Amino acid sequence: MTAPRLVLSAAACALLLAACSRPAAGPPAPRPAPWIVIGVDGGELSVIETLWARGELPNLRRLADAGLHTRLATDYGASPVIWTTIATGMPPGRHGITDFVVPTDAGDVPVSSAARKVPALWSMLSRAHRRVAVLGWWASWPAEPVDGLVLTDRLAQELPQRIHPPERQAELEAAHAEARESGIPFGGNDASQLQDRLVTRFAVEAVQGDYALVLPYYRSLDLASHQSWRLYEPAAFGDPVPARPGDDPVSAAYRAVDQAVGEILAAAPPEANVLVISDHGFRATHGEEVQLLLDLDRVLEAAGLLVRAGEEVDLERSRAFAYRSPDYRAIKFVRFAPEGSDPEPAALERARRELDRSLARATFEGGAPAFRVRLPDEREAGRGAHAVVVADKRAATPTLYFDGAPVRHAIRHLGRISGSHDSHTKGILFAAGPAIQPGAVLPEVTIHDIAPTLLFALGLPVAEDFPGHVRDELFRPEFAASRPRRTIASWGEQLGAETPRSAADRTLLDELAALGYLN
Ligand SMILES: [Zn+2]
């Protein structure tokens, strides 16, 4: 008996074909229990404890109760340096990010991923075909191709290469428009708030995806702490304590971060393990620090000493111009002739006296003299200065006058910094989740231990050339026992690239200067 020959309809055939091609419908592959590492720039434990005492910050409280919290020893001072050490396990001498800027012949350029010389966690996981999402992390622009998602730290700027995969650009732009209008009130400044809102939006999505590691980074709290610490800790500045403490931008920034942590936790699967870390803590500055961005060429122009050709300074026709002196430096170099030609000593002396007489007519509001002119010292003369002009930051006002008339665009920014940090202001480490040992104590845990500890947790090899260590104490013994102890000599180096310039460089430099990061 011949098998009945099935005569199937086209549709039935198609179905059958599909059924044949679809792998056997076994149970879906288990989604990896994501590790979520939330970076909060400038998170200071004493502020958290103060707000906890007022019954605030419920999500950080929940994490601490379910797991552990402690202080994280820090180093290196500058945030991009510390966050790169956290992400690479390496010190700056190896990873290559040594400051907020990269000096070039044409002036400082904001630091970028091109300057990093070793793989970061997101490159290591990609090599191991483990999906990773890194969101807003310092020095991550231009976006690197990873097995997953990169949202760079220049999210708020209209720039190319802000996101990987590039196919998600349109989505980013749509989210951008939305985040401009509404979202968590993170504070800091418009750019940082926009960035933190976008990070939250993509983090909430990412923790529901198939990423082994999700790294959202928050920056507004750091800005708010630099700018408004005096309002948070008025006593440190001899100010009266307000009737309703907690009504200040620093406390508000902590509430916002706590809300964001809550939204991420709510979206994350119960099997997720969560860390909240900061690169450093905060303290009051010793007296407020004035941050002044002053464009001296505008004043020399008002004095008739400087001539422009369009927007550019006409060096041939100008009798004086600022030289190699970014606006954020109160000490400005001045030349009386273009590079390569120095006036005769007598002419130099005459030019200095003219400069001195001219700048004596420049004042701040109320008539306070704005500048002091002096001779350059040997080092300054060696760097090309014919004279040195010192702006009096303490007397600075939002408008500068020449012969009583305001000089437009001379003062580009005037602000006061009252919060700061150094290698003694420790950061925070919170951890909770099925793999975390509740109440564990981690003596002297440092920023160098984060990468090795995470790689171990993710079952990836730990490099022997890491200065830091796997902190076993963090894990439940059964979890630690379930992980293979894999090591490799090193994760190696990666070729740094030419420092990329971007249309946002000046805005970024101004922002860094306004925060007192550049000097
Ligand atoms: Zn920082």
Short mmCIF file of C-alpha atoms and ligand atoms in Angstrom, two decimals:
data_model
loop_
_atom_site.label_atom_id
_atom_site.label_comp_id
_atom_site.label_asym_id
_atom_site.label_seq_id
_atom_site.Cartn_x
_atom_site.Cartn_y
_atom_site.Cartn_z
CA MET A 1 0.00 0.00 0.00
CA THR A 2 1.48 3.14 -1.06
CA ALA A 3 1.41 5.85 1.42
CA PRO A 4 -1.31 8.10 0.57
CA ARG A 5 0.19 10.86 -1.14
CA LEU A 6 -0.70 13.94 0.71
CA VAL A 7 -1.89 16.67 -1.49
CA LEU A 8 -1.45 19.73 0.64
CA SER A 9 -2.63 23.25 -0.04
CA ALA A 10 -0.03 25.90 -0.60
CA ALA A 11 -0.79 27.27 2.85
CA ALA A 12 -0.40 23.88 4.47
CA CYS A 13 2.88 23.40 2.60
CA ALA A 14 4.11 26.75 3.81
CA LEU A 15 3.19 25.91 7.38
CA LEU A 16 4.90 22.58 7.18
CA LEU A 17 7.99 24.14 5.72
CA ALA A 18 8.02 26.71 8.46
CA ALA A 19 7.50 24.08 11.09
CA CYS A 20 10.35 22.10 9.64
CA SER A 21 12.69 25.10 9.55
CA ARG A 22 11.77 26.35 13.05
CA PRO A 23 14.00 24.59 15.53
CA ALA A 24 12.13 22.32 17.76
CA ALA A 25 10.03 24.58 19.99
CA GLY A 26 11.92 23.65 23.18
CA PRO A 27 11.80 25.93 26.21
CA PRO A 28 13.18 29.42 25.35
CA ALA A 29 16.91 29.88 26.18
CA PRO A 30 17.13 31.15 29.77
CA ARG A 31 17.74 34.89 29.72
CA PRO A 32 20.97 35.68 31.57
CA ALA A 33 20.39 37.10 35.06
CA PRO A 34 21.58 40.59 34.24
CA TRP A 35 24.15 42.38 36.32
CA ILE A 36 23.09 45.99 36.62
CA VAL A 37 25.79 48.44 37.69
CA ILE A 38 24.37 51.94 38.23
CA GLY A 39 27.06 54.63 38.31
CA VAL A 40 26.13 57.77 40.25
CA ASP A 41 28.80 60.44 39.84
CA GLY A 42 29.61 62.04 43.19
CA GLY A 43 27.32 59.88 45.34
CA GLU A 44 28.18 60.69 48.97
CA LEU A 45 27.08 58.30 51.76
CA SER A 46 26.62 61.00 54.42
CA VAL A 47 23.98 62.72 52.26
CA ILE A 48 22.17 59.41 51.76
CA GLU A 49 22.20 58.76 55.51
CA THR A 50 20.90 62.28 56.20
CA LEU A 51 18.00 61.80 53.78
CA TRP A 52 17.33 58.28 55.07
CA ALA A 53 17.00 59.80 58.54
CA ARG A 54 14.22 61.93 57.06
CA GLY A 55 12.52 58.82 55.66
CA GLU A 56 13.62 59.55 52.09
CA LEU A 57 15.39 57.57 49.32
CA PRO A 58 13.31 54.38 49.68
CA ASN A 59 14.93 52.56 46.76
CA LEU A 60 18.50 52.92 47.99
CA ARG A 61 17.17 51.95 51.42
CA ARG A 62 15.62 48.79 49.97
CA LEU A 63 18.88 47.86 48.25
CA ALA A 64 20.89 48.39 51.43
CA ASP A 65 18.43 46.36 53.49
CA ALA A 66 18.39 43.49 50.98
CA GLY A 67 22.13 43.47 50.46
CA LEU A 68 24.93 45.69 51.63
CA HIS A 69 26.28 49.20 51.38
CA THR A 70 29.71 50.57 52.14
CA ARG A 71 32.18 53.25 51.14
CA LEU A 72 34.30 52.76 48.03
CA ALA A 73 37.89 53.98 48.23
CA THR A 74 38.75 56.25 45.32
CA ASP A 75 41.79 57.83 43.65
CA TYR A 76 42.91 60.07 40.81
CA GLY A 77 40.40 62.90 41.51
CA ALA A 78 39.00 63.51 38.01
CA SER A 79 35.77 61.67 37.15
CA PRO A 80 36.60 60.45 33.61
CA VAL A 81 39.81 58.96 34.98
CA ILE A 82 38.04 57.16 37.85
CA TRP A 83 35.12 55.86 35.75
CA THR A 84 37.59 54.53 33.19
CA THR A 85 39.51 52.73 35.94
CA ILE A 86 36.21 51.26 37.18
CA ALA A 87 35.34 50.10 33.64
CA THR A 88 38.79 48.75 32.74
CA GLY A 89 40.26 47.64 36.07
CA MET A 90 43.38 49.59 35.13
CA PRO A 91 45.14 52.69 36.49
CA PRO A 92 45.30 55.82 34.27
CA GLY A 93 48.90 55.12 33.29
CA ARG A 94 47.60 52.02 31.50
CA HIS A 95 44.13 53.03 30.34
CA GLY A 96 45.25 56.40 28.98
CA ILE A 97 42.43 58.65 30.24
CA THR A 98 44.32 61.02 32.50
CA ASP A 99 42.13 64.13 32.62
CA PHE A 100 38.95 65.77 31.39
CA VAL A 101 40.78 67.00 28.32
CA VAL A 102 43.49 65.93 25.92
CA PRO A 103 46.02 68.72 25.26
CA THR A 104 46.73 69.31 21.54
CA ASP A 105 48.66 71.99 19.68
CA ALA A 106 45.39 73.64 18.90
CA GLY A 107 44.32 73.65 22.55
CA ASP A 108 42.52 71.28 24.89
CA VAL A 109 39.98 68.80 23.47
CA PRO A 110 37.39 67.01 25.66
CA VAL A 111 38.43 63.44 26.43
CA SER A 112 36.86 60.69 24.32
CA SER A 113 36.85 56.91 23.86
CA ALA A 114 39.64 57.35 21.31
CA ALA A 115 42.06 58.07 24.14
CA ARG A 116 41.46 54.75 25.90
CA LYS A 117 44.29 52.27 25.39
CA VAL A 118 42.85 49.14 27.02
CA PRO A 119 39.55 47.27 26.64
CA ALA A 120 36.67 48.26 28.89
CA LEU A 121 34.09 45.85 30.30
CA TRP A 122 31.88 46.42 27.27
CA SER A 123 34.72 45.42 24.92
CA MET A 124 35.61 42.40 27.09
CA LEU A 125 32.02 41.15 27.15
CA SER A 126 31.65 41.71 23.41
CA ARG A 127 34.75 39.59 22.81
CA ALA A 128 33.08 36.86 24.85
CA HIS A 129 29.83 37.31 22.88
CA ARG A 130 28.03 38.45 25.99
CA ARG A 131 25.56 41.25 25.36
CA VAL A 132 26.21 44.50 27.16
CA ALA A 133 24.50 47.88 27.41
CA VAL A 134 26.59 50.91 28.46
CA LEU A 135 24.63 54.13 28.92
CA GLY A 136 26.15 57.60 29.30
CA TRP A 137 29.51 56.39 30.69
CA TRP A 138 32.34 58.89 30.79
CA ALA A 139 34.63 59.03 27.72
CA SER A 140 32.43 56.68 25.67
CA TRP A 141 32.01 58.98 22.64
CA PRO A 142 32.47 58.13 19.81
CA ALA A 143 30.42 54.95 20.28
CA GLU A 144 32.39 51.72 19.94
CA PRO A 145 30.93 48.71 18.14
CA VAL A 146 29.90 46.29 20.91
CA ASP A 147 27.70 43.23 21.15
CA GLY A 148 24.83 45.25 22.46
CA LEU A 149 24.04 48.92 23.03
CA VAL A 150 26.22 51.99 23.60
CA LEU A 151 24.68 55.33 24.46
CA THR A 152 27.63 57.68 24.75
CA ASP A 153 28.35 60.48 27.19
CA ARG A 154 27.60 63.07 24.48
CA LEU A 155 23.97 62.13 24.33
CA ALA A 156 22.71 65.65 24.85
CA GLN A 157 24.76 67.05 21.99
CA GLU A 158 23.69 66.91 18.34
CA LEU A 159 26.63 64.80 17.19
CA PRO A 160 27.23 61.72 15.04
CA GLN A 161 28.32 58.40 16.63
CA ARG A 162 26.31 58.98 19.80
CA ILE A 163 24.75 55.54 19.71
CA HIS A 164 25.68 51.99 18.70
CA PRO A 165 24.07 50.31 16.81
CA PRO A 166 23.61 53.35 14.52
CA GLU A 167 20.27 51.93 13.35
CA ARG A 168 18.83 53.12 16.66
CA GLN A 169 19.67 56.78 15.91
CA ALA A 170 16.07 57.63 15.00
CA GLU A 171 14.86 56.13 18.25
CA LEU A 172 17.38 58.22 20.16
CA GLU A 173 16.17 61.37 18.46
CA ALA A 174 12.56 60.61 19.30
CA ALA A 175 13.53 59.92 22.91
CA HIS A 176 15.52 63.14 22.91
CA ALA A 177 12.48 65.23 22.04
CA GLU A 178 10.46 63.53 24.75
CA ALA A 179 13.16 63.81 27.43
CA ARG A 180 13.52 67.53 26.75
CA GLU A 181 9.87 67.98 27.69
CA SER A 182 9.36 65.66 30.61
CA GLY A 183 10.93 63.17 32.99
CA ILE A 184 12.64 62.94 36.34
CA PRO A 185 13.86 66.37 37.59
CA PHE A 186 17.58 65.40 37.84
CA GLY A 187 18.83 68.99 38.10
CA GLY A 188 22.50 69.76 37.37
CA ASN A 189 22.09 71.63 34.08
CA ASP A 190 19.87 71.15 31.01
CA ALA A 191 22.37 68.91 29.25
CA SER A 192 22.99 66.65 32.25
CA GLN A 193 19.26 66.37 33.02
CA LEU A 194 18.51 65.46 29.40
CA GLN A 195 21.30 62.88 29.45
CA ASP A 196 20.17 61.31 32.73
CA ARG A 197 16.58 61.10 31.49
CA LEU A 198 17.72 59.33 28.31
CA VAL A 199 19.91 56.98 30.34
CA THR A 200 16.91 56.08 32.50
CA ARG A 201 14.68 55.45 29.49
CA PHE A 202 17.19 53.12 27.81
CA ALA A 203 18.21 51.45 31.10
CA VAL A 204 14.59 50.54 31.91
CA GLU A 205 14.36 48.95 28.47
CA ALA A 206 17.79 47.27 28.64
CA VAL A 207 17.24 45.49 31.97
CA GLN A 208 14.23 43.78 30.39
CA GLY A 209 16.37 42.62 27.46
CA ASP A 210 18.97 39.90 27.05
CA TYR A 211 21.99 41.83 28.31
CA ALA A 212 24.42 40.13 30.68
CA LEU A 213 25.59 43.53 31.94
CA VAL A 214 23.81 46.89 31.98
CA LEU A 215 25.85 49.99 32.93
CA PRO A 216 23.77 53.17 33.33
CA TYR A 217 25.72 56.25 34.46
CA TYR A 218 24.26 59.41 36.10
CA ARG A 219 25.98 62.80 36.14
CA SER A 220 23.52 65.47 37.31
CA LEU A 221 24.04 64.81 41.02
CA ASP A 222 27.74 65.65 40.67
CA LEU A 223 26.94 68.97 39.00
CA ALA A 224 24.32 69.86 41.61
CA SER A 225 26.82 68.99 44.38
CA HIS A 226 29.55 71.20 42.90
CA GLN A 227 27.18 74.11 42.28
CA SER A 228 24.94 74.02 45.36
CA TRP A 229 26.69 72.27 48.24
CA ARG A 230 26.46 75.57 50.21
CA LEU A 231 22.66 75.27 50.14
CA TYR A 232 22.88 71.65 51.31
CA GLU A 233 25.42 72.30 54.13
CA PRO A 234 25.04 76.03 54.93
CA ALA A 235 26.76 75.67 58.31
CA ALA A 236 30.04 74.84 56.55
CA PHE A 237 29.93 78.38 55.09
CA GLY A 238 28.74 80.09 58.24
CA ASP A 239 25.25 80.50 56.81
CA PRO A 240 22.16 80.06 58.99
CA VAL A 241 20.51 76.62 58.77
CA PRO A 242 17.16 76.95 56.96
CA ALA A 243 13.87 76.18 58.70
CA ARG A 244 13.12 73.35 56.27
CA PRO A 245 16.43 71.55 55.60
CA GLY A 246 16.38 69.34 52.52
CA ASP A 247 14.81 71.93 50.26
CA ASP A 248 18.01 72.33 48.22
CA PRO A 249 19.24 71.22 44.78
CA VAL A 250 21.63 68.60 46.22
CA SER A 251 18.91 66.79 48.19
CA ALA A 252 16.63 67.08 45.14
CA ALA A 253 19.32 65.45 42.97
CA TYR A 254 19.51 62.47 45.37
CA ARG A 255 15.73 62.09 45.29
CA ALA A 256 15.85 62.07 41.49
CA VAL A 257 18.57 59.40 41.37
CA ASP A 258 16.66 57.31 43.90
CA GLN A 259 13.56 57.56 41.70
CA ALA A 260 15.58 56.46 38.66
CA VAL A 261 17.05 53.52 40.62
CA GLY A 262 13.48 52.61 41.59
CA GLU A 263 12.31 52.64 37.96
CA ILE A 264 15.24 50.44 36.89
CA LEU A 265 14.67 48.00 39.76
CA ALA A 266 10.96 47.82 38.97
CA ALA A 267 11.72 46.88 35.36
CA ALA A 268 14.52 44.43 36.19
CA PRO A 269 13.83 40.69 36.55
CA PRO A 270 13.89 39.38 40.15
CA GLU A 271 17.03 37.36 39.41
CA ALA A 272 19.01 40.51 38.58
CA ASN A 273 22.00 41.50 40.71
CA VAL A 274 22.35 45.25 41.24
CA LEU A 275 25.27 47.46 42.21
CA VAL A 276 25.09 51.19 42.77
CA ILE A 277 28.53 52.80 42.85
CA SER A 278 30.03 56.28 42.83
CA ASP A 279 33.48 57.40 41.77
CA HIS A 280 33.94 59.71 44.78
CA GLY A 281 31.96 61.39 47.54
CA PHE A 282 31.63 65.10 48.28
CA ARG A 283 32.50 67.71 50.88
CA ALA A 284 32.19 71.47 51.23
CA THR A 285 34.92 73.56 49.63
CA HIS A 286 36.97 75.79 51.91
CA GLY A 287 35.02 78.92 51.08
CA GLU A 288 33.23 79.27 47.77
CA GLU A 289 35.39 79.10 44.62
CA VAL A 290 34.63 81.53 41.82
CA GLN A 291 34.52 80.07 38.29
CA LEU A 292 35.01 82.80 35.72
CA LEU A 293 35.10 82.40 31.95
CA LEU A 294 36.43 85.68 30.60
CA ASP A 295 37.23 86.46 26.97
CA LEU A 296 40.07 89.01 27.24
CA ASP A 297 40.13 89.69 23.49
CA ARG A 298 36.68 91.31 23.80
CA VAL A 299 38.15 93.78 26.31
CA LEU A 300 41.28 94.46 24.22
CA GLU A 301 38.95 95.13 21.29
CA ALA A 302 36.92 97.60 23.40
CA ALA A 303 40.24 99.28 24.31
CA GLY A 304 41.09 99.63 20.61
CA LEU A 305 44.19 97.43 20.92
CA LEU A 306 42.74 94.46 19.05
CA VAL A 307 41.38 94.34 15.50
CA ARG A 308 39.26 91.55 14.02
CA ALA A 309 38.98 90.21 10.48
CA GLY A 310 35.46 88.80 10.61
CA GLU A 311 35.30 86.70 13.77
CA GLU A 312 39.04 86.04 13.78
CA VAL A 313 41.62 88.24 15.49
CA ASP A 314 43.77 90.07 12.93
CA LEU A 315 47.19 89.39 14.48
CA GLU A 316 49.08 91.68 12.07
CA ARG A 317 46.96 94.77 12.73
CA SER A 318 46.35 94.16 16.49
CA ARG A 319 48.63 95.86 19.05
CA ALA A 320 47.71 93.28 21.72
CA PHE A 321 45.87 89.92 21.83
CA ALA A 322 45.36 87.04 24.26
CA TYR A 323 47.74 84.17 23.59
CA ARG A 324 47.30 80.45 24.44
CA SER A 325 44.98 81.43 27.31
CA PRO A 326 41.61 79.65 27.44
CA ASP A 327 38.77 81.74 28.82
CA TYR A 328 38.65 79.71 32.03
CA ARG A 329 42.18 80.73 33.07
CA ALA A 330 42.27 83.88 35.24
CA ILE A 331 45.94 84.35 34.28
CA LYS A 332 46.11 85.35 30.61
CA PHE A 333 49.13 85.63 28.34
CA VAL A 334 49.22 88.64 26.02
CA ARG A 335 51.40 89.20 22.94
CA PHE A 336 52.03 92.45 21.10
CA ALA A 337 53.15 90.77 17.89
CA PRO A 338 52.44 87.47 16.13
CA GLU A 339 54.49 84.34 16.99
CA GLY A 340 58.05 84.48 15.75
CA SER A 341 58.42 88.27 16.05
CA ASP A 342 59.25 89.98 19.36
CA PRO A 343 59.29 93.80 19.74
CA GLU A 344 62.51 95.55 20.72
CA PRO A 345 62.88 95.93 24.53
CA ALA A 346 61.93 99.64 24.43
CA ALA A 347 58.89 98.96 22.22
CA LEU A 348 57.96 96.06 24.51
CA GLU A 349 58.06 98.36 27.51
CA ARG A 350 55.95 100.99 25.74
CA ALA A 351 53.40 98.32 24.73
CA ARG A 352 53.18 97.05 28.30
CA ARG A 353 52.55 100.52 29.68
CA GLU A 354 49.86 101.09 27.05
CA LEU A 355 48.23 97.76 27.98
CA ASP A 356 48.36 98.67 31.66
CA ARG A 357 46.82 102.11 31.07
CA SER A 358 44.11 100.60 28.83
CA LEU A 359 43.10 97.79 31.17
CA ALA A 360 42.94 100.21 34.11
CA ARG A 361 39.79 101.48 32.39
CA ALA A 362 38.15 98.03 32.61
CA THR A 363 36.02 97.53 35.71
CA PHE A 364 33.41 95.26 37.21
CA GLU A 365 30.06 96.48 38.49
CA GLY A 366 30.61 99.05 41.25
CA GLY A 367 33.89 100.18 39.68
CA ALA A 368 36.21 97.47 41.03
CA PRO A 369 39.28 97.16 38.78
CA ALA A 370 39.02 93.98 36.72
CA PHE A 371 42.66 93.35 35.86
CA ARG A 372 46.24 93.60 36.99
CA VAL A 373 49.04 93.66 34.41
CA ARG A 374 52.48 92.26 35.26
CA LEU A 375 55.73 91.15 33.62
CA PRO A 376 55.88 87.50 32.56
CA ASP A 377 58.19 85.26 34.60
CA GLU A 378 60.86 83.24 32.82
CA ARG A 379 58.61 80.24 32.17
CA GLU A 380 55.78 82.43 30.88
CA ALA A 381 58.13 84.42 28.63
CA GLY A 382 59.51 81.11 27.41
CA ARG A 383 55.98 80.13 26.42
CA GLY A 384 55.60 83.30 24.36
CA ALA A 385 54.02 85.80 26.75
CA HIS A 386 54.99 89.50 26.32
CA ALA A 387 52.82 90.46 29.28
CA VAL A 388 50.56 88.74 31.80
CA VAL A 389 47.05 89.92 32.68
CA VAL A 390 45.43 88.64 35.87
CA ALA A 391 41.65 88.89 36.21
CA ASP A 392 40.40 89.55 39.74
CA LYS A 393 37.97 86.62 40.12
CA ARG A 394 36.88 87.67 43.60
CA ALA A 395 35.63 91.05 42.35
CA ALA A 396 34.03 89.58 39.23
CA THR A 397 30.45 90.48 38.31
CA PRO A 398 28.28 89.17 35.45
CA THR A 399 29.08 92.28 33.36
CA LEU A 400 32.43 93.88 32.69
CA TYR A 401 32.70 97.58 31.72
CA PHE A 402 35.17 99.60 29.69
CA ASP A 403 35.03 103.30 30.39
CA GLY A 404 31.67 102.54 32.04
CA ALA A 405 30.17 100.83 28.96
CA PRO A 406 29.36 97.10 29.15
CA VAL A 407 31.64 94.89 27.05
CA ARG A 408 29.42 92.31 25.37
CA HIS A 409 30.51 88.67 25.58
CA ALA A 410 33.52 89.47 27.79
CA ILE A 411 32.10 87.48 30.73
CA ARG A 412 31.09 84.13 29.30
CA HIS A 413 30.30 82.49 32.62
CA LEU A 414 30.43 83.47 36.27
CA GLY A 415 29.54 80.89 38.90
CA ARG A 416 30.46 79.74 42.37
CA ILE A 417 31.50 76.25 43.35
CA SER A 418 30.86 75.17 46.94
CA GLY A 419 31.19 71.36 46.74
CA SER A 420 34.32 69.42 45.87
CA HIS A 421 36.06 66.09 46.20
CA ASP A 422 39.52 64.53 46.27
CA SER A 423 41.09 61.13 46.76
CA HIS A 424 39.93 61.10 50.40
CA THR A 425 36.22 61.65 49.73
CA LYS A 426 35.23 58.03 49.32
CA GLY A 427 32.44 56.95 47.01
CA ILE A 428 29.65 54.44 47.65
CA LEU A 429 29.06 50.78 46.88
CA PHE A 430 25.58 49.30 47.24
CA ALA A 431 24.88 45.70 46.20
CA ALA A 432 21.86 43.40 46.34
CA GLY A 433 20.55 40.37 44.50
CA PRO A 434 20.50 36.55 44.52
CA ALA A 435 24.31 36.37 44.21
CA ILE A 436 25.04 38.98 46.88
CA GLN A 437 25.81 38.08 50.50
CA PRO A 438 23.54 40.33 52.59
CA GLY A 439 25.42 42.36 55.21
CA ALA A 440 28.82 41.35 53.81
CA VAL A 441 31.72 43.52 54.91
CA LEU A 442 34.32 44.54 52.32
CA PRO A 443 37.24 46.19 54.09
CA GLU A 444 38.96 48.86 52.00
CA VAL A 445 37.13 47.93 48.79
CA THR A 446 38.40 50.23 46.05
CA ILE A 447 37.53 51.43 42.54
CA HIS A 448 40.20 48.98 41.25
CA ASP A 449 38.22 45.97 42.55
CA ILE A 450 35.03 46.63 40.58
CA ALA A 451 36.09 45.29 37.17
CA PRO A 452 37.76 42.08 38.46
CA THR A 453 34.80 41.39 40.75
CA LEU A 454 32.27 41.88 37.93
CA LEU A 455 34.25 39.74 35.48
CA PHE A 456 34.35 36.95 38.04
CA ALA A 457 30.60 37.30 38.62
CA LEU A 458 30.01 37.11 34.87
CA GLY A 459 32.19 34.00 34.56
CA LEU A 460 34.83 35.82 32.50
CA PRO A 461 38.57 35.67 33.07
CA VAL A 462 40.19 38.10 35.49
CA ALA A 463 43.45 39.60 34.28
CA GLU A 464 46.56 39.00 36.34
CA ASP A 465 47.79 42.49 35.53
CA PHE A 466 44.81 44.13 37.26
CA PRO A 467 45.95 46.05 40.37
CA GLY A 468 42.60 45.27 42.03
CA HIS A 469 41.09 41.99 43.27
CA VAL A 470 37.96 39.89 43.06
CA ARG A 471 36.07 40.68 46.29
CA ASP A 472 34.70 37.23 47.10
CA GLU A 473 33.16 38.56 50.28
CA LEU A 474 30.52 40.26 48.15
CA PHE A 475 29.04 36.94 46.99
CA ARG A 476 26.99 34.23 48.64
CA PRO A 477 29.39 31.29 49.15
CA GLU A 478 27.31 29.03 46.90
CA PHE A 479 27.42 31.61 44.12
CA ALA A 480 31.18 32.09 44.50
CA ALA A 481 31.65 28.31 44.47
CA SER A 482 29.57 28.00 41.30
CA ARG A 483 31.90 30.26 39.34
CA PRO A 484 35.04 28.98 37.66
CA ARG A 485 38.16 30.97 38.75
CA ARG A 486 39.41 31.92 35.35
CA THR A 487 42.40 34.15 34.84
CA ILE A 488 44.38 35.44 31.91
CA ALA A 489 47.69 37.25 31.86
CA SER A 490 46.05 40.41 30.53
CA TRP A 491 43.07 41.68 28.52
CA GLY A 492 45.72 43.43 26.47
CA GLU A 493 45.91 46.85 24.93
CA GLN A 494 43.92 48.49 22.20
CA LEU A 495 45.11 51.01 19.72
CA GLY A 496 44.24 54.53 20.82
CA ALA A 497 43.05 56.72 17.95
CA GLU A 498 43.56 60.32 16.86
CA THR A 499 41.72 62.65 19.27
CA PRO A 500 38.44 63.38 17.49
CA ARG A 501 37.15 66.94 17.49
CA SER A 502 33.45 67.66 17.59
CA ALA A 503 31.08 70.55 17.11
CA ALA A 504 30.29 70.30 20.83
CA ASP A 505 33.88 70.72 22.05
CA ARG A 506 33.58 74.36 23.10
CA THR A 507 30.28 73.79 24.91
CA LEU A 508 31.79 70.80 26.72
CA LEU A 509 34.95 72.73 27.65
CA ASP A 510 32.87 75.64 28.97
CA GLU A 511 30.80 73.26 31.06
CA LEU A 512 33.92 71.61 32.48
CA ALA A 513 35.43 75.02 33.19
CA ALA A 514 32.24 76.24 34.88
CA LEU A 515 32.51 73.25 37.23
CA GLY A 516 36.07 74.08 38.13
CA TYR A 517 37.47 70.99 36.39
CA LEU A 518 39.85 72.88 34.13
CA ASN A 519 42.68 75.07 35.35
ZN ZN B 1 32.89 62.56 39.67
#
